[in-house]
Tab-separated table of C-alpha atoms in Angstrom:
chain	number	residue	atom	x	y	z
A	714	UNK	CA	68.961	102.893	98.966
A	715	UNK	CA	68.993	104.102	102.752
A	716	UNK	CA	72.430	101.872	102.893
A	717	UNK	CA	73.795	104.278	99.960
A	718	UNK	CA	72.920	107.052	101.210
A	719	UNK	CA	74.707	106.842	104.583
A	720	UNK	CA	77.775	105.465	103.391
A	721	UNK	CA	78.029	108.708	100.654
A	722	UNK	CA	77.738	110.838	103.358
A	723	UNK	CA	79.995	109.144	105.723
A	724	UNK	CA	82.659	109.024	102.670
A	725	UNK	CA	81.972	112.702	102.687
A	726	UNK	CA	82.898	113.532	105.621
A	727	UNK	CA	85.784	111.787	105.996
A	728	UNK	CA	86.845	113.945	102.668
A	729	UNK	CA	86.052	117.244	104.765
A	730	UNK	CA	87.951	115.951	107.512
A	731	UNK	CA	90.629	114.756	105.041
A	732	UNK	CA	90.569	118.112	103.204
A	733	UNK	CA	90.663	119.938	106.457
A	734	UNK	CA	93.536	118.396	107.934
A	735	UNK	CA	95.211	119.277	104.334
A	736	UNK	CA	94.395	122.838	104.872
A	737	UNK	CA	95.954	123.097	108.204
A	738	UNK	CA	98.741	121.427	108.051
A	739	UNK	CA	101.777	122.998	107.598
A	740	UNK	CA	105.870	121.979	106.478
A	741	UNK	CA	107.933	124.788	107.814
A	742	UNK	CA	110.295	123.364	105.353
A	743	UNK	CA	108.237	123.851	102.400
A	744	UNK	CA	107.859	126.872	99.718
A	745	UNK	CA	104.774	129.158	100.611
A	746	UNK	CA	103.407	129.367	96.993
A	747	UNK	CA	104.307	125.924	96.425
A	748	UNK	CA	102.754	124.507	99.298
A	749	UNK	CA	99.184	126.590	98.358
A	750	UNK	CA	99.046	124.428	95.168
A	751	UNK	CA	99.748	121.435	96.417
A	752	UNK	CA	97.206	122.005	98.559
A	753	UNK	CA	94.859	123.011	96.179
A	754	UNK	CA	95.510	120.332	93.688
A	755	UNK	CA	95.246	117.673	96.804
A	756	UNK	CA	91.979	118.379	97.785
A	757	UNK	CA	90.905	118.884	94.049
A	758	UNK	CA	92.127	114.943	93.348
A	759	UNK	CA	90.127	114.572	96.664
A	760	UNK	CA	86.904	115.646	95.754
A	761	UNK	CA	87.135	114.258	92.087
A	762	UNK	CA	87.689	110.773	93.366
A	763	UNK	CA	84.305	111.150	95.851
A	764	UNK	CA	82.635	112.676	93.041
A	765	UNK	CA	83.815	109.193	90.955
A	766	UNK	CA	82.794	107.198	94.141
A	767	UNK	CA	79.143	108.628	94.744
A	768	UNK	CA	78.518	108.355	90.933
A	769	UNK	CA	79.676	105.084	90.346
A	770	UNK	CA	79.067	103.353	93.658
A	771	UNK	CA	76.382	100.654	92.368
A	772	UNK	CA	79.701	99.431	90.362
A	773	UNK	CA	82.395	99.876	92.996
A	774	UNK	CA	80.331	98.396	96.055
A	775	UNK	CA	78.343	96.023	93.968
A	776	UNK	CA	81.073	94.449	92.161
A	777	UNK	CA	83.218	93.288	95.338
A	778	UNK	CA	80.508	91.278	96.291
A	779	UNK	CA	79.449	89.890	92.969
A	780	UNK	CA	83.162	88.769	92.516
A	781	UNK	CA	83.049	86.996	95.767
A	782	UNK	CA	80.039	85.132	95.535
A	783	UNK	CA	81.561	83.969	92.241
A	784	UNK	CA	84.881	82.997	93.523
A	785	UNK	CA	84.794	79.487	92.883
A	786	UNK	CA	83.148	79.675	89.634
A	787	UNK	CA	85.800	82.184	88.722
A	788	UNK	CA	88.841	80.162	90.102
A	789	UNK	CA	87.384	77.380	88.059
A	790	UNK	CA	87.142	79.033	84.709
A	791	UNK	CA	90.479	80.980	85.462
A	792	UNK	CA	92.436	77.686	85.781
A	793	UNK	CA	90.813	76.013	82.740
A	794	UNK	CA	91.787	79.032	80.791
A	795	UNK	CA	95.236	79.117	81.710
A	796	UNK	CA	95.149	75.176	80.933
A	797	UNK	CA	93.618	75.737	77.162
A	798	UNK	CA	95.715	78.819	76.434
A	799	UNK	CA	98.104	76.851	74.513
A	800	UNK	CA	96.769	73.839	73.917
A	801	UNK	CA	97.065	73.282	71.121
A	802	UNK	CA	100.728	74.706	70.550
A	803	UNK	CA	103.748	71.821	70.117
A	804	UNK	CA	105.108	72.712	73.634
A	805	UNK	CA	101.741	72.795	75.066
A	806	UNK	CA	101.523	74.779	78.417
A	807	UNK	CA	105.140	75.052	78.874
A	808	UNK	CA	105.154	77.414	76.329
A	809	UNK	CA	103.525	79.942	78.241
A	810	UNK	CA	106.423	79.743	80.420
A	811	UNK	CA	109.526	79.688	78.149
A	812	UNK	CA	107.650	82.572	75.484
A	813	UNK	CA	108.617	85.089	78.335
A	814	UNK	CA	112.046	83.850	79.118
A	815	UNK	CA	112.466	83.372	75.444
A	816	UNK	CA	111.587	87.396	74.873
A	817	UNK	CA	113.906	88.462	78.124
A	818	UNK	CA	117.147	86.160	76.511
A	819	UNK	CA	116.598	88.648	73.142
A	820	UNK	CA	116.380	91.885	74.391
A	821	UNK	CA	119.284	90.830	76.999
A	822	UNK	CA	121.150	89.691	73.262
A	823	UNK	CA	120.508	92.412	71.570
A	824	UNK	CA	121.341	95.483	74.274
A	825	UNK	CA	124.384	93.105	75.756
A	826	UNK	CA	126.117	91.962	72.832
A	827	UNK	CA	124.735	93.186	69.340
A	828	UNK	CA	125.056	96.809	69.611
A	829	UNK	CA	127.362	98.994	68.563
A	830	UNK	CA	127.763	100.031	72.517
A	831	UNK	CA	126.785	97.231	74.515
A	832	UNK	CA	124.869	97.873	77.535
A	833	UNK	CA	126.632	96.094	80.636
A	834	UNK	CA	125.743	97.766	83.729
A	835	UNK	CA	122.371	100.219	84.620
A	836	UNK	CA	122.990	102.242	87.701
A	837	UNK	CA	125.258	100.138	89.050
A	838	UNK	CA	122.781	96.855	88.525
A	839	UNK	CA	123.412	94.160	85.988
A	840	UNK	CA	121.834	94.735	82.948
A	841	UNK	CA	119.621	91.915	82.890
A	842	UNK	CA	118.161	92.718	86.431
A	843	UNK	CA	117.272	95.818	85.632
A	844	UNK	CA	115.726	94.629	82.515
A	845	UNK	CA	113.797	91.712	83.950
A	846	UNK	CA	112.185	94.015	87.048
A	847	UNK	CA	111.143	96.176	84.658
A	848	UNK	CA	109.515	93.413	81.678
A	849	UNK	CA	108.117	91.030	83.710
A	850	UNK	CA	105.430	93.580	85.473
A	851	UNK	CA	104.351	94.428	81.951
A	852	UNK	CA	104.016	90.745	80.465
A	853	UNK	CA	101.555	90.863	83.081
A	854	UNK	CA	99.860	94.388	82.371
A	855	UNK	CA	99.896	93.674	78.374
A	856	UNK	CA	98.452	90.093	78.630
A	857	UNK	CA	95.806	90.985	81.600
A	858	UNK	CA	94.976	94.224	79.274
A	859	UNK	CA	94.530	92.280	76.008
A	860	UNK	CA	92.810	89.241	77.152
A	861	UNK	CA	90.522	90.950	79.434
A	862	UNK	CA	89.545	93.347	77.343
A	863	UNK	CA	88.487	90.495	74.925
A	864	UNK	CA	86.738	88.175	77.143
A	865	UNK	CA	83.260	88.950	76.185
A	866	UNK	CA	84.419	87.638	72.738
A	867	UNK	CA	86.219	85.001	74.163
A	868	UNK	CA	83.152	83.621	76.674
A	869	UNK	CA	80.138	84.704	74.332
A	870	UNK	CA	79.198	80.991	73.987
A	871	UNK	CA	78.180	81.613	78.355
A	872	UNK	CA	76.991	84.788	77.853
A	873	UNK	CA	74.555	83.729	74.906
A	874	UNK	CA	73.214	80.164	76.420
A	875	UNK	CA	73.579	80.765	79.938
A	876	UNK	CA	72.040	83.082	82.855
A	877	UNK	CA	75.680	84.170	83.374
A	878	UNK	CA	77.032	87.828	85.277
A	879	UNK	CA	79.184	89.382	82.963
A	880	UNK	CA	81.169	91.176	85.421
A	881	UNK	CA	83.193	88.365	86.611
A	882	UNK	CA	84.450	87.368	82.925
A	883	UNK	CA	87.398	90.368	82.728
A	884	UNK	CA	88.680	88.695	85.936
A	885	UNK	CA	88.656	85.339	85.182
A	886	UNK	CA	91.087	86.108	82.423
A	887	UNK	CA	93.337	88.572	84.662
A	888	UNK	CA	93.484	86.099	87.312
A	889	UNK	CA	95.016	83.519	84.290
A	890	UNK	CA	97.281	85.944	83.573
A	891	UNK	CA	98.530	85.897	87.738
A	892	UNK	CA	99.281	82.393	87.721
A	893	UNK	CA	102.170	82.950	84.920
A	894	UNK	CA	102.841	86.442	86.837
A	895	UNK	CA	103.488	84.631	90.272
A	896	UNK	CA	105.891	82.178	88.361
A	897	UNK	CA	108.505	85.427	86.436
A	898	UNK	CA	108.092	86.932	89.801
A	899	UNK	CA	109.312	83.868	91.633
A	900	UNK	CA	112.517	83.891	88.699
A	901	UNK	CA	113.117	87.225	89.357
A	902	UNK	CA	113.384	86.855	92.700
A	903	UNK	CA	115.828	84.289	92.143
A	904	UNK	CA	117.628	86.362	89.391
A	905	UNK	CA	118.104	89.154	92.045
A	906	UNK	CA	119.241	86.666	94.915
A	907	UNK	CA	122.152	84.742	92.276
A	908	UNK	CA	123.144	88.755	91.418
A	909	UNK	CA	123.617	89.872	95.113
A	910	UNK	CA	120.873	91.727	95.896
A	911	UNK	CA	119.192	90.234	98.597
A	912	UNK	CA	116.101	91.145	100.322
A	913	UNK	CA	115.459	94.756	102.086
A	914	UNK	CA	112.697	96.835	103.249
A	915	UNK	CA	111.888	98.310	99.688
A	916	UNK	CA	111.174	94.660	99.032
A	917	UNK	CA	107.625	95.207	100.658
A	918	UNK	CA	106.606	97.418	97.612
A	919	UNK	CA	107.075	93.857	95.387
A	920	UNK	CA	103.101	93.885	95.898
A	921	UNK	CA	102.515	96.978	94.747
A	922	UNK	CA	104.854	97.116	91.852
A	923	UNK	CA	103.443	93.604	90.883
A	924	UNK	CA	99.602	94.916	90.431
């Protein structure tokens, strides 16, 4: 409880010293009345998201740690669930594979050649680079979102018979989803490389963009 306590309060003040260093800085460049409500709205977000923190910091702090002292156990189940995903499809676990290439090949169809207008270039990018940069980091975002949001259902047999932390299930099935996201990332890496984009410094964001 002690160990709470002072890390609140050293959270808070780095937020004053945060929120004071937004209240004295100064753009010479920037609009007067704009710049007040920036700054307002800034250390508004601020303070919300140490409110958030001190309210919820049994599940923020707590969680971390329960996720690493489970790391093998969740590495384990992770990879056994991205085995038995479709296992019992024809194609087996290449399917998880082509499905997504499978869905990128229509849509690149269907805007390319089946309209009326076919869509050839985007800002000066290939059509199907700007459509696969843009797909592939939601594959990951729908199938994290739907199978983690399922994964009590999916793992009640452990939670029902077994002495089992509940926390770590969501992740088990997000990390499952990673290993196929690492793989269309990989691809569209490759797709960018064969279209003549090659890597810059915006390429650091990949990360980012990724998660």
């Amino acid at each position: 409880m002690e160990r709470k306590k002072k890390t609140i309060l050293a959270v808070a003040a780095l937020a004053v010293v945060w929120s004071l260093y937004i209240i004295l800085h100064h753009n010479p460049l920037a609009v007067p009345i704009q710049e007040k409500v920036k700054k307002c709205i800034s250390i508004f977000i601020l303070w919300s998201a140490f409110g958030i923190f001190a309210k919820f910091y049994d599940w923020i702090v707590l969680l971390p740690q329960e996720l690493f002292a489970n790391r093998k156990l969740i590495w384990k189940l992770a990879k056994n669930d991205f085995r038995s995903k479709y296992a019992g499809s024809y194609m087996g676990i290449v399917w998880v594979f082509l499905q997504p290439a499978v869905t990128v090949l229509v849509y690149w169809f269907v805007f390319t050649m089946g309209g009326r207008t076919p869509v050839s270039d985007t800002q000066g990018y290939p059509f199907v680079v700007w459509l696969i940069v843009g797909i592939v980091p939601w594959f990951f975002f729908s199938d994290a979102w739907g199978q983690g949001t399922s994964a009590l259902l999916s793992y009640q047999f452990l939670v029902k018979k077994v002495v089992f932390k509940i926390s770590i299930l969501p992740i088990i099935k997000i990390l499952s989803a990673f290993f196929i996201h690492v793989f269309l990332v990989a691809v569209t890496l490759v797709i960018l490389l064969l279209n003549g984009i090659y890597p810059n410094p915006y390429w650091i964001q990949i990360p980012y963009f990724s998660l």
